[in-house]
Amino acid sequence: AGGNSSICNEDGKLIAYSNGQVIIDVNNVAIEDTINYNYNVSKNCNEWEVNNLGDNQLAIPMGLLGWQRVIFLPIKEKIYCVYNSYDYCKLNVQKMLFSTIEYDNNTHTSFLKEKDKIILNDTLGANLYAIRHGNGVDWWVVTFNLDFTEILVFLVDDKGIYLKNKQQVREPNNFTKGLGQITLSQNGKYLAWNNSFVLGTNGGGF
């Protein structure tokens, strides 16, 4: 599964982890046992159901497939869990969402604050990438539209997640593959993208 993310506190103690379908705490107890469930599509199109190895009595969500599709982003007392939702009938990502949790560092307990808040309804590329804001507190989240001709930049702060910019990419074909490691120049003007992963008859490599 490509949808896996975890987050620790400053002492390295686990706070939570997620596969894009559930959020689990340090004691392996569900903070929320169902996130990213699309009630607007049939079961055979619903990613949560397709990736559920269980049944109506016991769900066994194996997680989102693909590259990085769920990310934890801490801001002050709030922790965002950002993810996207894939439609197996339309064969593309249909929306981008977030849930938030709060963590008590004294008791090492976490609880859900917000669930499945929609950031954007649009056909998108599957991968999500996050870069710390220059102010050292907020975050930038970057993804692409479905045909990789536009890069979408979202600002994440303690008030929410907002689409700040859409920009045409110069060479869209260069972004359709790769592991997606990215970094920014110090002045924020340039974004460097590592696109070194290739597939061949003998498997993947660099």
CSV table of C-alpha atoms in Angstrom, one decimal:
chain,number,residue,atom,x,y,z
A,1,ALA,CA,0.0,0.0,0.0
A,2,GLY,CA,1.3,3.5,-0.8
A,3,GLY,CA,-1.0,5.3,1.6
A,4,ASN,CA,1.0,5.0,4.9
A,5,SER,CA,2.1,7.8,7.2
A,6,SER,CA,3.0,8.1,10.9
A,7,ILE,CA,3.9,10.9,13.3
A,8,CYS,CA,5.9,11.1,16.5
A,9,ASN,CA,6.3,13.8,19.2
A,10,GLU,CA,9.5,15.7,19.9
A,11,ASP,CA,10.8,12.8,22.1
A,12,GLY,CA,10.3,10.3,19.3
A,13,LYS,CA,7.2,8.7,20.9
A,14,LEU,CA,4.6,7.5,18.4
A,15,ILE,CA,1.5,9.7,18.3
A,16,ALA,CA,-0.5,8.1,15.4
A,17,TYR,CA,-0.3,6.3,12.1
A,18,SER,CA,-2.7,5.9,9.2
A,19,ASN,CA,-3.1,4.0,6.0
A,20,GLY,CA,-5.6,6.5,4.5
A,21,GLN,CA,-8.6,4.5,5.7
A,22,VAL,CA,-8.2,4.6,9.5
A,23,ILE,CA,-6.2,6.6,12.1
A,24,ILE,CA,-4.6,4.6,14.9
A,25,ASP,CA,-2.9,5.8,18.1
A,26,VAL,CA,0.2,4.6,20.0
A,27,ASN,CA,-1.7,1.9,21.7
A,28,ASN,CA,-3.0,0.5,18.4
A,29,VAL,CA,-6.5,1.8,19.2
A,30,ALA,CA,-8.5,3.5,16.5
A,31,ILE,CA,-8.6,7.3,16.9
A,32,GLU,CA,-11.1,7.0,14.0
A,33,ASP,CA,-11.9,3.6,12.4
A,34,THR,CA,-13.3,5.0,9.1
A,35,ILE,CA,-11.9,8.0,7.2
A,36,ASN,CA,-12.0,8.7,3.5
A,37,TYR,CA,-15.2,6.7,2.9
A,38,ASN,CA,-17.0,8.0,-0.2
A,39,TYR,CA,-20.8,7.6,0.4
A,40,ASN,CA,-21.6,9.1,-3.0
A,41,VAL,CA,-20.4,6.2,-5.1
A,42,SER,CA,-21.4,2.5,-5.3
A,43,LYS,CA,-19.5,-0.1,-3.4
A,44,ASN,CA,-17.6,-1.4,-6.5
A,45,CYS,CA,-16.3,2.1,-7.1
A,46,ASN,CA,-15.6,3.0,-3.5
A,47,GLU,CA,-11.9,2.7,-2.7
A,48,TRP,CA,-12.6,2.0,1.0
A,49,GLU,CA,-14.6,-1.1,0.0
A,50,VAL,CA,-12.3,-2.2,-2.7
A,51,ASN,CA,-9.3,-2.1,-0.2
A,52,ASN,CA,-11.3,-3.8,2.6
A,53,LEU,CA,-10.2,-7.4,3.0
A,54,GLY,CA,-12.9,-8.0,5.6
A,55,ASP,CA,-16.7,-8.2,5.5
A,56,ASN,CA,-19.8,-6.5,6.9
A,57,GLN,CA,-19.0,-8.0,10.4
A,58,LEU,CA,-15.3,-7.1,10.5
A,59,ALA,CA,-13.5,-4.5,8.3
A,60,ILE,CA,-9.8,-5.1,7.5
A,61,PRO,CA,-8.7,-2.0,5.6
A,62,MET,CA,-5.4,-2.7,3.9
A,63,GLY,CA,-4.8,0.9,3.0
A,64,LEU,CA,-4.7,3.1,-0.1
A,65,LEU,CA,-2.7,1.9,-3.1
A,66,GLY,CA,-0.1,3.9,-5.1
A,67,TRP,CA,2.6,6.2,-3.9
A,68,GLN,CA,2.3,8.7,-1.0
A,69,ARG,CA,-1.4,9.4,-0.6
A,70,VAL,CA,-1.7,10.3,3.1
A,71,ILE,CA,0.5,12.7,5.1
A,72,PHE,CA,0.5,13.9,8.7
A,73,LEU,CA,1.3,17.6,9.2
A,74,PRO,CA,1.6,19.1,12.7
A,75,ILE,CA,0.8,22.7,13.3
A,76,LYS,CA,0.8,24.0,16.9
A,77,GLU,CA,-1.7,21.9,18.8
A,78,LYS,CA,-3.3,20.5,15.7
A,79,ILE,CA,-2.2,17.5,13.5
A,80,TYR,CA,-3.6,17.4,10.0
A,81,CYS,CA,-4.1,14.0,8.3
A,82,VAL,CA,-4.3,14.9,4.5
A,83,TYR,CA,-5.3,12.3,1.9
A,84,ASN,CA,-7.1,11.8,-1.3
A,85,SER,CA,-10.0,9.6,-2.6
A,86,TYR,CA,-9.8,7.4,-5.7
A,87,ASP,CA,-12.9,6.3,-7.7
A,88,TYR,CA,-12.3,2.8,-9.1
A,89,CYS,CA,-15.0,3.2,-11.8
A,90,LYS,CA,-13.7,6.5,-13.1
A,91,LEU,CA,-10.1,5.4,-12.4
A,92,ASN,CA,-8.8,8.6,-11.0
A,93,VAL,CA,-8.6,10.7,-7.8
A,94,GLN,CA,-11.8,12.6,-7.4
A,95,LYS,CA,-11.1,14.7,-4.3
A,96,MET,CA,-8.6,15.8,-1.6
A,97,LEU,CA,-9.6,15.8,2.1
A,98,PHE,CA,-8.3,16.1,5.6
A,99,SER,CA,-9.1,15.1,9.2
A,100,THR,CA,-7.5,16.6,12.3
A,101,ILE,CA,-6.5,15.2,15.6
A,102,GLU,CA,-5.2,16.8,18.8
A,103,TYR,CA,-2.5,15.2,21.0
A,104,ASP,CA,-2.0,15.6,24.7
A,105,ASN,CA,1.8,15.4,25.3
A,106,ASN,CA,1.3,14.8,29.0
A,107,THR,CA,-1.1,11.9,28.8
A,108,HIS,CA,0.1,10.7,25.4
A,109,THR,CA,-3.5,10.5,24.2
A,110,SER,CA,-5.0,11.6,20.9
A,111,PHE,CA,-8.6,12.4,19.8
A,112,LEU,CA,-10.3,13.3,16.6
A,113,LYS,CA,-11.3,16.9,16.1
A,114,GLU,CA,-12.5,17.0,12.4
A,115,LYS,CA,-13.2,14.3,9.9
A,116,ASP,CA,-13.2,14.1,6.1
A,117,LYS,CA,-13.2,17.9,5.4
A,118,ILE,CA,-13.1,18.4,1.6
A,119,ILE,CA,-10.2,20.6,0.4
A,120,LEU,CA,-10.9,20.2,-3.3
A,121,ASN,CA,-13.3,18.4,-5.6
A,122,ASP,CA,-11.4,17.8,-8.8
A,123,THR,CA,-9.6,15.1,-10.8
A,124,LEU,CA,-6.1,14.9,-9.5
A,125,GLY,CA,-2.9,13.0,-9.7
A,126,ALA,CA,-2.6,10.5,-6.9
A,127,ASN,CA,0.6,11.7,-5.1
A,128,LEU,CA,0.8,14.2,-2.3
A,129,TYR,CA,4.0,16.0,-1.3
A,130,ALA,CA,4.6,18.3,1.7
A,131,ILE,CA,7.2,21.0,2.3
A,132,ARG,CA,7.6,23.0,5.5
A,133,HIS,CA,6.8,26.7,5.1
A,134,GLY,CA,9.6,29.2,5.4
A,135,ASN,CA,8.0,30.5,8.6
A,136,GLY,CA,8.9,27.2,10.3
A,137,VAL,CA,5.3,26.5,11.3
A,138,ASP,CA,3.0,26.1,8.4
A,139,TRP,CA,3.2,23.7,5.4
A,140,TRP,CA,2.9,23.7,1.7
A,141,VAL,CA,1.2,20.6,0.1
A,142,VAL,CA,1.8,20.0,-3.6
A,143,THR,CA,0.0,17.7,-6.1
A,144,PHE,CA,-0.8,17.6,-9.8
A,145,ASN,CA,-3.9,17.6,-11.9
A,146,LEU,CA,-4.8,14.4,-13.6
A,147,ASP,CA,-2.9,14.9,-16.8
A,148,PHE,CA,0.2,16.4,-15.0
A,149,THR,CA,-0.1,19.7,-16.9
A,150,GLU,CA,-0.7,21.8,-13.7
A,151,ILE,CA,0.9,21.9,-10.3
A,152,LEU,CA,-1.5,22.7,-7.4
A,153,VAL,CA,-0.1,24.3,-4.3
A,154,PHE,CA,-2.0,24.4,-1.0
A,155,LEU,CA,-1.2,26.3,2.2
A,156,VAL,CA,-1.7,24.5,5.5
A,157,ASP,CA,-2.0,26.6,8.6
A,158,ASP,CA,-3.8,26.4,11.9
A,159,LYS,CA,-7.0,27.7,10.3
A,160,GLY,CA,-7.3,25.2,7.5
A,161,ILE,CA,-6.0,24.1,4.1
A,162,TYR,CA,-6.4,26.4,1.1
A,163,LEU,CA,-5.6,26.2,-2.6
A,164,LYS,CA,-3.1,29.1,-3.1
A,165,ASN,CA,-1.8,28.6,-6.6
A,166,LYS,CA,-2.2,26.7,-9.9
A,167,GLN,CA,0.7,26.8,-12.3
A,168,GLN,CA,1.3,25.3,-15.7
A,169,VAL,CA,4.3,23.0,-15.8
A,170,ARG,CA,6.9,23.4,-18.5
A,171,GLU,CA,7.4,19.7,-19.4
A,172,PRO,CA,4.3,17.8,-18.2
A,173,ASN,CA,5.6,14.4,-19.5
A,174,ASN,CA,8.5,14.6,-17.1
A,175,PHE,CA,6.2,14.4,-14.1
A,176,THR,CA,4.2,11.2,-14.9
A,177,LYS,CA,6.7,8.9,-13.2
A,178,GLY,CA,9.2,9.1,-10.4
A,179,LEU,CA,9.3,8.7,-6.6
A,180,GLY,CA,8.5,12.4,-6.1
A,181,GLN,CA,11.2,13.7,-3.8
A,182,ILE,CA,11.1,17.5,-4.0
A,183,THR,CA,12.8,20.5,-2.4
A,184,LEU,CA,12.6,24.2,-2.6
A,185,SER,CA,15.2,26.9,-3.0
A,186,GLN,CA,15.7,29.1,0.0
A,187,ASN,CA,13.9,32.0,-1.6
A,188,GLY,CA,11.0,29.8,-2.6
A,189,LYS,CA,11.4,30.6,-6.3
A,190,TYR,CA,12.4,27.2,-7.6
A,191,LEU,CA,11.2,23.7,-7.0
A,192,ALA,CA,13.4,20.7,-7.8
A,193,TRP,CA,11.8,17.3,-8.5
A,194,ASN,CA,13.6,14.0,-8.5
A,195,ASN,CA,12.2,11.9,-11.4
A,196,SER,CA,14.8,9.1,-11.5
A,197,PHE,CA,12.6,6.0,-11.1
A,198,VAL,CA,12.1,3.9,-14.3
A,199,LEU,CA,10.4,0.7,-15.1
A,200,GLY,CA,11.8,-1.9,-17.4
A,201,THR,CA,11.6,-5.6,-18.2
A,202,ASN,CA,13.7,-6.4,-15.2
A,203,GLY,CA,11.7,-4.3,-12.8
A,204,GLY,CA,12.2,-0.9,-11.3
A,205,GLY,CA,15.5,0.9,-10.7
A,206,PHE,CA,17.3,4.2,-10.8
